[in-house]
Tab-separated table of C-alpha atoms and ligand atoms in Angstrom:
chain	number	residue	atom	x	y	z
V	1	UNK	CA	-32.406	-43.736	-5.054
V	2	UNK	CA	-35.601	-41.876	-6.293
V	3	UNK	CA	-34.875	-39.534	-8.845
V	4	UNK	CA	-34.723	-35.774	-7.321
V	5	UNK	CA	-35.820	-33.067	-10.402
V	6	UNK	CA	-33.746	-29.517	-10.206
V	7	UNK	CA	-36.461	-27.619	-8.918
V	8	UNK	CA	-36.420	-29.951	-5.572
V	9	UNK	CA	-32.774	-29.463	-5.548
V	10	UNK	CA	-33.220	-25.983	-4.743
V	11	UNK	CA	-36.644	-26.173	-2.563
V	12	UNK	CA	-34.997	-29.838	-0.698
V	13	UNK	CA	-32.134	-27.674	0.120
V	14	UNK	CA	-33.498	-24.828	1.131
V	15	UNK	CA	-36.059	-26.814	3.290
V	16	UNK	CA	-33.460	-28.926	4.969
V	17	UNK	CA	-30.230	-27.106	4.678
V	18	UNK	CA	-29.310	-25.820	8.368
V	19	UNK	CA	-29.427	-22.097	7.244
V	20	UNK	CA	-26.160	-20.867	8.261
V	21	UNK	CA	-25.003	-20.250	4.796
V	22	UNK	CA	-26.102	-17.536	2.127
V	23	UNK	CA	-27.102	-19.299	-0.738
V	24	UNK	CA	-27.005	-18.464	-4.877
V	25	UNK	CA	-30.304	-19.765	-7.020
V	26	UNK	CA	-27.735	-21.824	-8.839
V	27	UNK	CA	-27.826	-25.721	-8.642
V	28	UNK	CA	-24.368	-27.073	-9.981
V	29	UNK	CA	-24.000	-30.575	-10.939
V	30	UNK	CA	-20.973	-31.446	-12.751
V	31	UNK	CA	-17.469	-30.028	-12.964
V	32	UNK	CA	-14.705	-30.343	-15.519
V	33	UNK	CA	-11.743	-28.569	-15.778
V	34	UNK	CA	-12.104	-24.651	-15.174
V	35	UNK	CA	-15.651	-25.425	-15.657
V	36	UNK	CA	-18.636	-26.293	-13.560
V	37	UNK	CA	-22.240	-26.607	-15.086
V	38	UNK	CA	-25.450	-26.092	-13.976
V	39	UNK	CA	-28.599	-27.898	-13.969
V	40	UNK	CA	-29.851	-26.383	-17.321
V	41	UNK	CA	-25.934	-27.724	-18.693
V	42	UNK	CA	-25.347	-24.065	-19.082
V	43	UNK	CA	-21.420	-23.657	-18.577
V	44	UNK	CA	-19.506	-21.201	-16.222
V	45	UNK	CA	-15.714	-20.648	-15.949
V	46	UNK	CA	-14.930	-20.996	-12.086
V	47	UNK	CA	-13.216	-18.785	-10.155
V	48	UNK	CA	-14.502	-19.584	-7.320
V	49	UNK	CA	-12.271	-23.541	-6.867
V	50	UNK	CA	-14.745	-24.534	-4.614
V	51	UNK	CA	-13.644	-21.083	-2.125
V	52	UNK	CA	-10.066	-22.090	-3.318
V	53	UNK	CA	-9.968	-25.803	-2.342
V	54	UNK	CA	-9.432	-27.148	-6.044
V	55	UNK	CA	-6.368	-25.517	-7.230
V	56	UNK	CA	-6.234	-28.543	-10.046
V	57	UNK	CA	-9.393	-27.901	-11.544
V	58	UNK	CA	-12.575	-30.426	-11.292
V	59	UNK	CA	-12.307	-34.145	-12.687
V	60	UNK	CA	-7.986	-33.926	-12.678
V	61	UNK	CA	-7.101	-37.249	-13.988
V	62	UNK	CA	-4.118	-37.659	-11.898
V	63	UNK	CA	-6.899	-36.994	-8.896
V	64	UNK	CA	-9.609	-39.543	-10.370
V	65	UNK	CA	-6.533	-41.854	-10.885
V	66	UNK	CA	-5.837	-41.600	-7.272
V	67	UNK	CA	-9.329	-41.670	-5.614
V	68	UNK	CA	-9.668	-45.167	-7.587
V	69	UNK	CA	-7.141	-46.760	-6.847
V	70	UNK	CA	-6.240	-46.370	-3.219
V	71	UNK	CA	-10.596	-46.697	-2.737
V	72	UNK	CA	-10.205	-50.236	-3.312
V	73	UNK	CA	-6.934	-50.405	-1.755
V	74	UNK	CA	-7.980	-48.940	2.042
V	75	UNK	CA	-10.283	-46.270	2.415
V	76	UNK	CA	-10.183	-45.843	6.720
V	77	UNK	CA	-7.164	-46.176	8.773
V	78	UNK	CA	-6.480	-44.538	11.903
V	79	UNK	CA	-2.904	-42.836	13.394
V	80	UNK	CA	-2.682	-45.366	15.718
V	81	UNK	CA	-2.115	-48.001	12.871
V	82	UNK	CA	0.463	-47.284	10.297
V	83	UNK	CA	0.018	-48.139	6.828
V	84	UNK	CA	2.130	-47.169	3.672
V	85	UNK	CA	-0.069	-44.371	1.743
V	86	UNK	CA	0.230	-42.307	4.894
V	87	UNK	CA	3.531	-42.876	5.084
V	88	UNK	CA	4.980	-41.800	1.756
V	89	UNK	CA	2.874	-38.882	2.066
V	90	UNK	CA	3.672	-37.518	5.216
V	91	UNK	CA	6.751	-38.047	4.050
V	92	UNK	CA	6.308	-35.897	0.921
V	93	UNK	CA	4.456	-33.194	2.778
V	94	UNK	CA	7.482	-32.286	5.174
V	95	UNK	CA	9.848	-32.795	2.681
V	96	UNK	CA	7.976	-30.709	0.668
V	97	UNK	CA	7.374	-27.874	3.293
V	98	UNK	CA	11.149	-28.268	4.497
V	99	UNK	CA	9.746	-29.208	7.840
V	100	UNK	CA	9.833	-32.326	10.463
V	101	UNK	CA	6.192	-33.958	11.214
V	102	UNK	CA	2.870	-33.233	10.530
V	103	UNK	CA	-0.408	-33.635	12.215
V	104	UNK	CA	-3.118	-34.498	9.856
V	105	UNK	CA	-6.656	-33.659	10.103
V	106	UNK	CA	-9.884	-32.570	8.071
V	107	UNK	CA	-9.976	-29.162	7.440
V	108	UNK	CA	-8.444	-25.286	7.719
V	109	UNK	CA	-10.432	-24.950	11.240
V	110	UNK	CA	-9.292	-27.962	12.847
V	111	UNK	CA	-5.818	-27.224	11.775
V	112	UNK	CA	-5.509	-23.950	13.143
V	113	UNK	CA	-7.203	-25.355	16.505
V	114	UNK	CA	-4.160	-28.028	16.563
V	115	UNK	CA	-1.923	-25.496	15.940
V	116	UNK	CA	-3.616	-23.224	18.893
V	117	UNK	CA	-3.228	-26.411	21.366
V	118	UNK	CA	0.015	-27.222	20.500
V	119	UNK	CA	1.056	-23.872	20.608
V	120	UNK	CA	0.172	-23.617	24.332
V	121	UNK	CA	1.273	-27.001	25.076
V	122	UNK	CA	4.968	-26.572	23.361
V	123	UNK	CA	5.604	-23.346	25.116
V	124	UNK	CA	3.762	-24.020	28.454
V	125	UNK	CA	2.077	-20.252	27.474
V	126	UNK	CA	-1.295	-18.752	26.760
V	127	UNK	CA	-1.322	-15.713	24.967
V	128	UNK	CA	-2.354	-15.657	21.079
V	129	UNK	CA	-1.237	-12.432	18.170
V	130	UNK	CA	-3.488	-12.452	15.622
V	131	UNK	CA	-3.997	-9.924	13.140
V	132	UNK	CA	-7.221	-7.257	12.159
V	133	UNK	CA	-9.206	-8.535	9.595
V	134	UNK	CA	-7.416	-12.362	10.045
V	135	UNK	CA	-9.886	-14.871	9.191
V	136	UNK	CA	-8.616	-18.329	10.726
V	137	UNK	CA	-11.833	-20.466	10.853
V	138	UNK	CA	-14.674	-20.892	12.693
V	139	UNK	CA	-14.406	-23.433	15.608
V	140	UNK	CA	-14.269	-21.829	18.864
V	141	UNK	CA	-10.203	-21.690	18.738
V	142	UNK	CA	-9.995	-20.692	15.456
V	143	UNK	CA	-12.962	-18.011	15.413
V	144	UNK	CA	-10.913	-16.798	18.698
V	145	UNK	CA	-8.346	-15.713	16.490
V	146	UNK	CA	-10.761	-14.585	13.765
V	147	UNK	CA	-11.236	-10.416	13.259
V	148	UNK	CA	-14.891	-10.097	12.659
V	149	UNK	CA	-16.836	-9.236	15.333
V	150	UNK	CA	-20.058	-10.460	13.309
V	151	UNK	CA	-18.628	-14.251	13.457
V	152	UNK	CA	-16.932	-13.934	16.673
V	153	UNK	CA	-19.218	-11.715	19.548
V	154	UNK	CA	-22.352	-14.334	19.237
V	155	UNK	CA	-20.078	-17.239	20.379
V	156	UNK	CA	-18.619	-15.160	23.420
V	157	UNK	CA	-16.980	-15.905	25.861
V	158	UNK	CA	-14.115	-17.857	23.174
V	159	UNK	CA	-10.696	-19.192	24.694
V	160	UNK	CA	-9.580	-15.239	25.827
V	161	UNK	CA	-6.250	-14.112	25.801
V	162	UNK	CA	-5.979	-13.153	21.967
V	163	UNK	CA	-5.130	-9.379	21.203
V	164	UNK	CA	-5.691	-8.470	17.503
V	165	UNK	CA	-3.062	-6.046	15.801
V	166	UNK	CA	-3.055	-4.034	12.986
V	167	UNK	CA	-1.919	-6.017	9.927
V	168	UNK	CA	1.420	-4.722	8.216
V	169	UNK	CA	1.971	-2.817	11.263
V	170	UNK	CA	5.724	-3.915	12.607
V	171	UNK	CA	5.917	-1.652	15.555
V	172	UNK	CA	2.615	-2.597	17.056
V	173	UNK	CA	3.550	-6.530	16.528
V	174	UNK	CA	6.565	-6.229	17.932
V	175	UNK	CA	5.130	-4.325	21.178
V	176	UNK	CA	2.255	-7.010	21.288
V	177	UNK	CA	4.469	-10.008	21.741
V	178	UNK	CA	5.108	-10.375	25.626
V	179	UNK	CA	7.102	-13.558	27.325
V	180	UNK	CA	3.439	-14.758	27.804
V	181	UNK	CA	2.641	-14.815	24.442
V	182	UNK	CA	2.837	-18.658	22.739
V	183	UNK	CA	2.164	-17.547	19.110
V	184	UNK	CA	1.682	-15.245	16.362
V	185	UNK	CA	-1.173	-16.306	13.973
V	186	UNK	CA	-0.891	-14.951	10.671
V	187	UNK	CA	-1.709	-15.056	7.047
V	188	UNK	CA	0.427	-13.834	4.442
V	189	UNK	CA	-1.708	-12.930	1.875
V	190	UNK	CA	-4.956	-12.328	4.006
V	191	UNK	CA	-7.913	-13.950	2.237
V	192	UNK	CA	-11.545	-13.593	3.320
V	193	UNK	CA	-10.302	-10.114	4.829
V	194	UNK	CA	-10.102	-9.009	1.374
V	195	UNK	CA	-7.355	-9.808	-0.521
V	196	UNK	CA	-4.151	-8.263	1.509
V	197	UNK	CA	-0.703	-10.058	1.298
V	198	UNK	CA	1.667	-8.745	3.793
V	199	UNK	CA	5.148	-7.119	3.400
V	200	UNK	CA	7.987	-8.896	3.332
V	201	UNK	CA	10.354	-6.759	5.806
V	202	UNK	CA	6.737	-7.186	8.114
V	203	UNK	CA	6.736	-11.118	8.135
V	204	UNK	CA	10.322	-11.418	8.440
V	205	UNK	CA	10.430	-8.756	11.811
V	206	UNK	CA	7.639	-10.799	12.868
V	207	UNK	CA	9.592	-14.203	12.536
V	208	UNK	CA	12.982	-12.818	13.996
V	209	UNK	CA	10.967	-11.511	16.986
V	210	UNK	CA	8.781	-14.680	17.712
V	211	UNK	CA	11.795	-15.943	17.600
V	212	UNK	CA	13.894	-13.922	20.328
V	213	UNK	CA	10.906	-13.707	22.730
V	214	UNK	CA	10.308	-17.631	22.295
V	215	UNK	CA	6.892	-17.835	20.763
V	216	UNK	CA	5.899	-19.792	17.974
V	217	UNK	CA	5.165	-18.368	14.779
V	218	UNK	CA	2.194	-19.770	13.148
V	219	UNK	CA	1.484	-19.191	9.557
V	220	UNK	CA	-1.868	-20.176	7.832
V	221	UNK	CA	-1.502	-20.700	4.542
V	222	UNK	CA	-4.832	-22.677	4.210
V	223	UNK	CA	-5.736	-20.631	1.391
V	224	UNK	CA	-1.952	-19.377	-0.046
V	225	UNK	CA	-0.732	-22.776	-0.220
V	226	UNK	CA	-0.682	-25.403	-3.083
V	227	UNK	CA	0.550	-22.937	-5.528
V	228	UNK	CA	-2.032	-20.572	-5.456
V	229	UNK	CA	-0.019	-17.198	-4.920
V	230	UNK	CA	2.840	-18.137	-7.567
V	231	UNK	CA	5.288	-20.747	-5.520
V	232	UNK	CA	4.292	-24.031	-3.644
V	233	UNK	CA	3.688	-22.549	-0.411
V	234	UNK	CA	3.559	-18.270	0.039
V	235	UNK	CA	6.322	-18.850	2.861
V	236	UNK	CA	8.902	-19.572	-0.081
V	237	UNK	CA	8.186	-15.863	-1.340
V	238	UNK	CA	8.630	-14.156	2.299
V	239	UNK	CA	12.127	-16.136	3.090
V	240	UNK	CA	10.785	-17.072	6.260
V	241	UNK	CA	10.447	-20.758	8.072
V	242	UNK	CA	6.500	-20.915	10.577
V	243	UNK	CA	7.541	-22.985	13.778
V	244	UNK	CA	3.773	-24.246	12.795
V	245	UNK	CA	2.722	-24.204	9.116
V	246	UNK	CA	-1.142	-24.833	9.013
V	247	UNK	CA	-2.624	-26.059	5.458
V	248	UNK	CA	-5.917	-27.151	3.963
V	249	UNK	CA	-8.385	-26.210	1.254
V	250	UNK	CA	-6.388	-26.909	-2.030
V	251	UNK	CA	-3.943	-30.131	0.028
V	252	UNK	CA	-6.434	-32.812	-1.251
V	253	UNK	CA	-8.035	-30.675	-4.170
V	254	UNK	CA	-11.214	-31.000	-2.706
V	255	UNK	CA	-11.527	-33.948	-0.455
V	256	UNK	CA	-11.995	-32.630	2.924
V	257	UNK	CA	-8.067	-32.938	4.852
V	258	UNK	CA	-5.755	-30.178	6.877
V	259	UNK	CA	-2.569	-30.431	7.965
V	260	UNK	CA	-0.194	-28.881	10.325
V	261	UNK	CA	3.292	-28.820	9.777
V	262	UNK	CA	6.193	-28.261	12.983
V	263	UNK	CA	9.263	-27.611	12.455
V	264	UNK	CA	12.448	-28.809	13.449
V	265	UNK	CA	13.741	-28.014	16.542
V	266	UNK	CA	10.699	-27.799	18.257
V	267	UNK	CA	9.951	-30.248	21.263
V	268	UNK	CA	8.166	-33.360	20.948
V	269	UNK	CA	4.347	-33.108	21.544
V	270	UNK	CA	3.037	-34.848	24.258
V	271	UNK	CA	1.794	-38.445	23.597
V	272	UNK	CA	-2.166	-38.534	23.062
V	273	UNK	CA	-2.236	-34.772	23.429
V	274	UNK	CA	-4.516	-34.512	20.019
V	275	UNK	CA	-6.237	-36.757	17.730
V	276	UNK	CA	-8.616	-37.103	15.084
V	277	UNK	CA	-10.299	-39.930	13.916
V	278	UNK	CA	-10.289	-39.385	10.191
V	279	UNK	CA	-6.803	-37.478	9.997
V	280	UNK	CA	-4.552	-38.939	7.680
V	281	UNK	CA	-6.944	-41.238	5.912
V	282	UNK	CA	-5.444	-43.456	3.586
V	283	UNK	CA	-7.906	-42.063	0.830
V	284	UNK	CA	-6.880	-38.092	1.724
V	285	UNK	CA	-3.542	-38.999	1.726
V	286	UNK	CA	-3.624	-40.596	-2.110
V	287	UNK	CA	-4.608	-37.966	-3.565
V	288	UNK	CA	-2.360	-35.372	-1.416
V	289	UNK	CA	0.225	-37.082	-3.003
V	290	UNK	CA	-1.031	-37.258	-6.422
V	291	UNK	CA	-2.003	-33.416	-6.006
V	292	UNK	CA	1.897	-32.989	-4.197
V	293	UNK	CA	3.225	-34.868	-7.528
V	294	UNK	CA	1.270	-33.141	-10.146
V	295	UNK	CA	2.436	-29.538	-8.521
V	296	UNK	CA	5.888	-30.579	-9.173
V	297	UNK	CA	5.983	-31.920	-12.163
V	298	UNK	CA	4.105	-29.533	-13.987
V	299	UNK	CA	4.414	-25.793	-14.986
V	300	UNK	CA	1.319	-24.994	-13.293
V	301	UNK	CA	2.597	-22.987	-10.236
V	302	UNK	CA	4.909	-20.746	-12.565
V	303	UNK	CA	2.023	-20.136	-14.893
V	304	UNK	CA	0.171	-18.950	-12.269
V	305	UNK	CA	2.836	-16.673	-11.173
V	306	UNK	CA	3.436	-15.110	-14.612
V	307	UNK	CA	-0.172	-15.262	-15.427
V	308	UNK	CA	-1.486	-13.319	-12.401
V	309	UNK	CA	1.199	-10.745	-13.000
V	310	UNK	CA	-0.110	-10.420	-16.351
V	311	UNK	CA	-3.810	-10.088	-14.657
V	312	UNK	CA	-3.373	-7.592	-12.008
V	313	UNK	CA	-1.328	-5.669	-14.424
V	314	UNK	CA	-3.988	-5.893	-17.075
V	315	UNK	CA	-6.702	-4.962	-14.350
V	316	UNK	CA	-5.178	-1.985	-13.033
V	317	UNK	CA	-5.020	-0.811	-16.438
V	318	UNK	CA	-8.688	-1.535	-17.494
V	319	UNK	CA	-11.257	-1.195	-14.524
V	320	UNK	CA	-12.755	2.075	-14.137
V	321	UNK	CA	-11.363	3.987	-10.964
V	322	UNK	CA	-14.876	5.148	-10.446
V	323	UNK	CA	-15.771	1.604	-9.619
V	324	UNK	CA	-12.809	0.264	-8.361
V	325	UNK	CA	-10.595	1.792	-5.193
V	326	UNK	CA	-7.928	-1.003	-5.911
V	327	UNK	CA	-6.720	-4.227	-7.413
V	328	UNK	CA	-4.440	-6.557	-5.113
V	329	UNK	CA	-3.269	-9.913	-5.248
V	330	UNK	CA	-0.333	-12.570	-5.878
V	331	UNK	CA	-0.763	-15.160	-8.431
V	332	UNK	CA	-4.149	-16.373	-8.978
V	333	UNK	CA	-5.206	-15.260	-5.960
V	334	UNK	CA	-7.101	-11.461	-7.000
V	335	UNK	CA	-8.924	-9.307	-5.508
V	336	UNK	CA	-10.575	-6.320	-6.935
V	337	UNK	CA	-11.836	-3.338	-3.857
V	338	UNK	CA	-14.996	-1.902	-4.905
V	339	UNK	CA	-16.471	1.392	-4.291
V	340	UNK	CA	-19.775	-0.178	-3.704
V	341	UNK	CA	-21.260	-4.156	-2.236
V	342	UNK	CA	-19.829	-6.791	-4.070
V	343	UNK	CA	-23.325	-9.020	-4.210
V	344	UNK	CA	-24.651	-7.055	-7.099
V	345	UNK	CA	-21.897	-7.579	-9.514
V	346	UNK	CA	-21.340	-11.700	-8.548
V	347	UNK	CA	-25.182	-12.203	-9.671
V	348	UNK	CA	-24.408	-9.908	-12.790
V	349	UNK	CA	-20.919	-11.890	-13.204
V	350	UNK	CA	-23.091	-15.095	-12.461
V	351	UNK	CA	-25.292	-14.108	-15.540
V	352	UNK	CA	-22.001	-13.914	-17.956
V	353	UNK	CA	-20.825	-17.339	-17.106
V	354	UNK	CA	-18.187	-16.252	-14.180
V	355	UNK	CA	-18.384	-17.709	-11.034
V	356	UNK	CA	-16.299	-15.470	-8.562
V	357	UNK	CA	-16.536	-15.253	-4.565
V	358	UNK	CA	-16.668	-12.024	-1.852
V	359	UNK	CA	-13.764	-11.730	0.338
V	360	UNK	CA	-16.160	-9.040	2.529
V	361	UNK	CA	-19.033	-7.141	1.366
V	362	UNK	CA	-17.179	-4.669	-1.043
V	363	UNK	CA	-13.898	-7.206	-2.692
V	364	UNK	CA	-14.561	-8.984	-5.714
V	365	UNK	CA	-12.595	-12.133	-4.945
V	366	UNK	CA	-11.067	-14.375	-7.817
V	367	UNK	CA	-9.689	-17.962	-8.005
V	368	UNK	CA	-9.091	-19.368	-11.172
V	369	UNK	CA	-8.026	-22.791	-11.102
V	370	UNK	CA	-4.012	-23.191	-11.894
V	371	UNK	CA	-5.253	-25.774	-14.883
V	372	UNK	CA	-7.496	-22.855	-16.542
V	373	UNK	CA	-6.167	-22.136	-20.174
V	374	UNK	CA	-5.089	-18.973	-21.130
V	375	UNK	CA	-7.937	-18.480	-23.557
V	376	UNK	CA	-10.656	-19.190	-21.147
V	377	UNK	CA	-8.845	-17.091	-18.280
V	378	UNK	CA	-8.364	-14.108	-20.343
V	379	UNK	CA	-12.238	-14.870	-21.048
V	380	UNK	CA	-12.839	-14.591	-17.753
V	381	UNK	CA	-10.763	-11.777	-17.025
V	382	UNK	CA	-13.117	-9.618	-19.732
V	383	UNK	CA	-15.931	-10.777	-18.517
V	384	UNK	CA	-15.191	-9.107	-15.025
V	385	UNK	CA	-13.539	-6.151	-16.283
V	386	UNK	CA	-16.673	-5.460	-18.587
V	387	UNK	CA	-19.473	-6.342	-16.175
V	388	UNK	CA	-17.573	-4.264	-13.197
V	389	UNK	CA	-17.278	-1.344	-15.268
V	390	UNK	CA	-20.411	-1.720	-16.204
V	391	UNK	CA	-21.764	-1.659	-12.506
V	392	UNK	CA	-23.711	1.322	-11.430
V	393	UNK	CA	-23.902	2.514	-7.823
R	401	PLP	C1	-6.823	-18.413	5.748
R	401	PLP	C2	-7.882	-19.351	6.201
R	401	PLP	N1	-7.729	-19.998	7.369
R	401	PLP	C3	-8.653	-20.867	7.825
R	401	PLP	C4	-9.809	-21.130	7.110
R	401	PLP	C5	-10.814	-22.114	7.624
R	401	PLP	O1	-10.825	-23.241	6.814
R	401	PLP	P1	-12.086	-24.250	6.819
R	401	PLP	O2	-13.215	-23.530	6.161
R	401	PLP	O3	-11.601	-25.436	6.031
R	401	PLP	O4	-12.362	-24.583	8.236
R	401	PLP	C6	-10.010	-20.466	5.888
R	401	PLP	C7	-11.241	-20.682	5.117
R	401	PLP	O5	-11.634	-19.919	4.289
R	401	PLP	C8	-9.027	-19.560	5.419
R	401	PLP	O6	-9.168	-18.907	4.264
């Protein structure tokens, strides 16, 4: 391979790159720990876990450990041949989720669009809740189900019959869910909208009546899950069981997998109804297991319980209200609501070795790693609170 200097990194990439996404001036190219580096080997503490897909930090041994070995082992193996990696772990995965089977697939998109399709085909219905400001994806199912108009109205028409309802609203929920309807899409701590977990009397009216009315209850905890909001999955905090649990991001800590999850009871999907031809990998499956394993063997999910208690409490107290309209999260999943765009303080954040994400144009979005140390956390943490009281208007 001819060797590629950092200054073509940035020119190759913005040359070739298809343009869809919004790119930093910031070439990373190694990651350990809580920390990634740049191309100068200047350090910065991450908060953004690759948008919340490496809740075990970069380089985990356990992760390396389990890339290695099963790569020599078998690396492709499709559903319709079985083969023992697969098997433990799906295993593993609905025992660990309390639920039956589980599909496996690539991503958070192509989960929620099996979810969407068996959804339809379980109840024999069409219609589709989802939520304001949801974000679900964006495949044409999942950007269906997806709030903002900006991602969804270029891609119109999408597969029709969704109505959106205000989030944390039980009355309008309720009066949106007809004998038509097949499911309920929802997130319970609402992520790219900007940071919003729901109530817990709210998800649990919203379970009881998917229940009575017979449609499934579909919960997306593609970016909740994997111990980000304080406890395994976010479900185990609201009391509540999803008829269709959809995962992803964090589930193979940064090799590309999804997963949905059905729960008992339900009927059997029709043979050769859905597929995919990398789902359930042999490779994707190690390391869900190894990332399964280390979650519950470690302290890592209580830490980030206690520890993002200890953060939002901290931030409440020390960010300037003239800056700041609120501070919301669960765990180590934080948002902070500003009284002005988001883009200027990331750059300025960017420039005090903090990498953080938006969740919307005005929500300073923050995902530390569950592995990051309390020193270099509570680094970060002063970091942000200086720089965003810092910020002028
Ligand atoms: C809650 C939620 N659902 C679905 C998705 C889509 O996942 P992916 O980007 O892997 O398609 C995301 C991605 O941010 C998400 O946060």
């Amino acid at each position: 391979m001819t060797h590629i200097d950092e200054t073509s990194t940035l020119m190759l990439e913005d040359r070739h790159s298809s343009g869809v996404y919004i790119k930093r001036d910031l070439t990373i190219v190694r990651g350990e720990g809580a920390y990634v580096f740049d191309d100068m080997r200047r350090a910065y503490i991450d908060c953004v876990s690759g948008q919340g897909a490496s809740n075990l930090g970069h380089a985990h041994p356990a992760i390396v450990a389990a890339i290695e070995s099963q790569c020599h082992q078998l690396m492709v193996c499709p559903e319709f041949l079985h083969t023992p990696t697969r098997a433990q772990y799906q295993a593993a995965l609905c025992a660990a989720t309390q639920m039956d089977r589980v599909f496996l697939c690539n991503s958070g998109a192509e989960a929620i669009e099996a979810a969407l399709k068996f959804a339809r085909v379980l109840t024999g219905r069409r219609h589709i809740v989802s939520t304001m400001r949801a974000f679900h994806g964006r495949t044409m199912g999942a950007l269906s189900t997806t709030w903002n108009k900006a991602y969804r109205e270029p891609f119109e028409p999408l597969i029709g019959d969704v109505d959106f309802v205000p989030f944390n609203n039980t009355e309008r929920m309720i009066s949106a869910i007809t004998p038509n309807t097949a499911a309920v899409i929802l997130e319970l701590v609402q992520g790219e909208g900007g940071i919003h977990p729901a109530e817990i009397e709210y998800v649990q009216a919203v379970e009881k009546t998917c229940r009575s009315m017979g449609a499934l209850l579909i919960i997306d905890e593609i970016q909740t899950g994997f111990g980000r909001i304080g406890s395994l999955f976010a479900f185990q905090q609201y009391g509540i069981r999803a008829d269709l649990l959809c995962l992803a991001k964090s589930i193979a800590n940064g090799l590309p997998m999804g997963a949905v999850l059905l729960r008992t009871g339900l009927p059997s999907l029709p043979p050769a109804s859905h597929g995919s031809t990398f789902g359930g990998n042999p490779l994707a499956c190690a390391v869900g297991l190894a990332v399964l394993q280390t979650l519950q063997t470690t302290d890592l999910i209580k830490r980030a319980r206690e520890r993002g208690a200890e953060v939002l409490a901290y931030l409440n107290e020390n960010l300037s209200s003239q800056v700041v309209r609120e501070v919301r999260g669960r765990g180590f999943m934080i948002g902070i609501e500003l009284r002005q765009k988001v883009a200027p303080i990331l750059q300025a954040l960017g420039n005090e070795g903090v990498l953080a994400l938006s969740a919307g144009p005005t929500v300073l979005r923050l995902l530390p790693p569950l592995i990051i140390d309390d020193e270099t956390l509570w680094q970060a943490i002063e970091i942000v609170t200086r720089t965003v009281n810092n910020a002028t208007r």
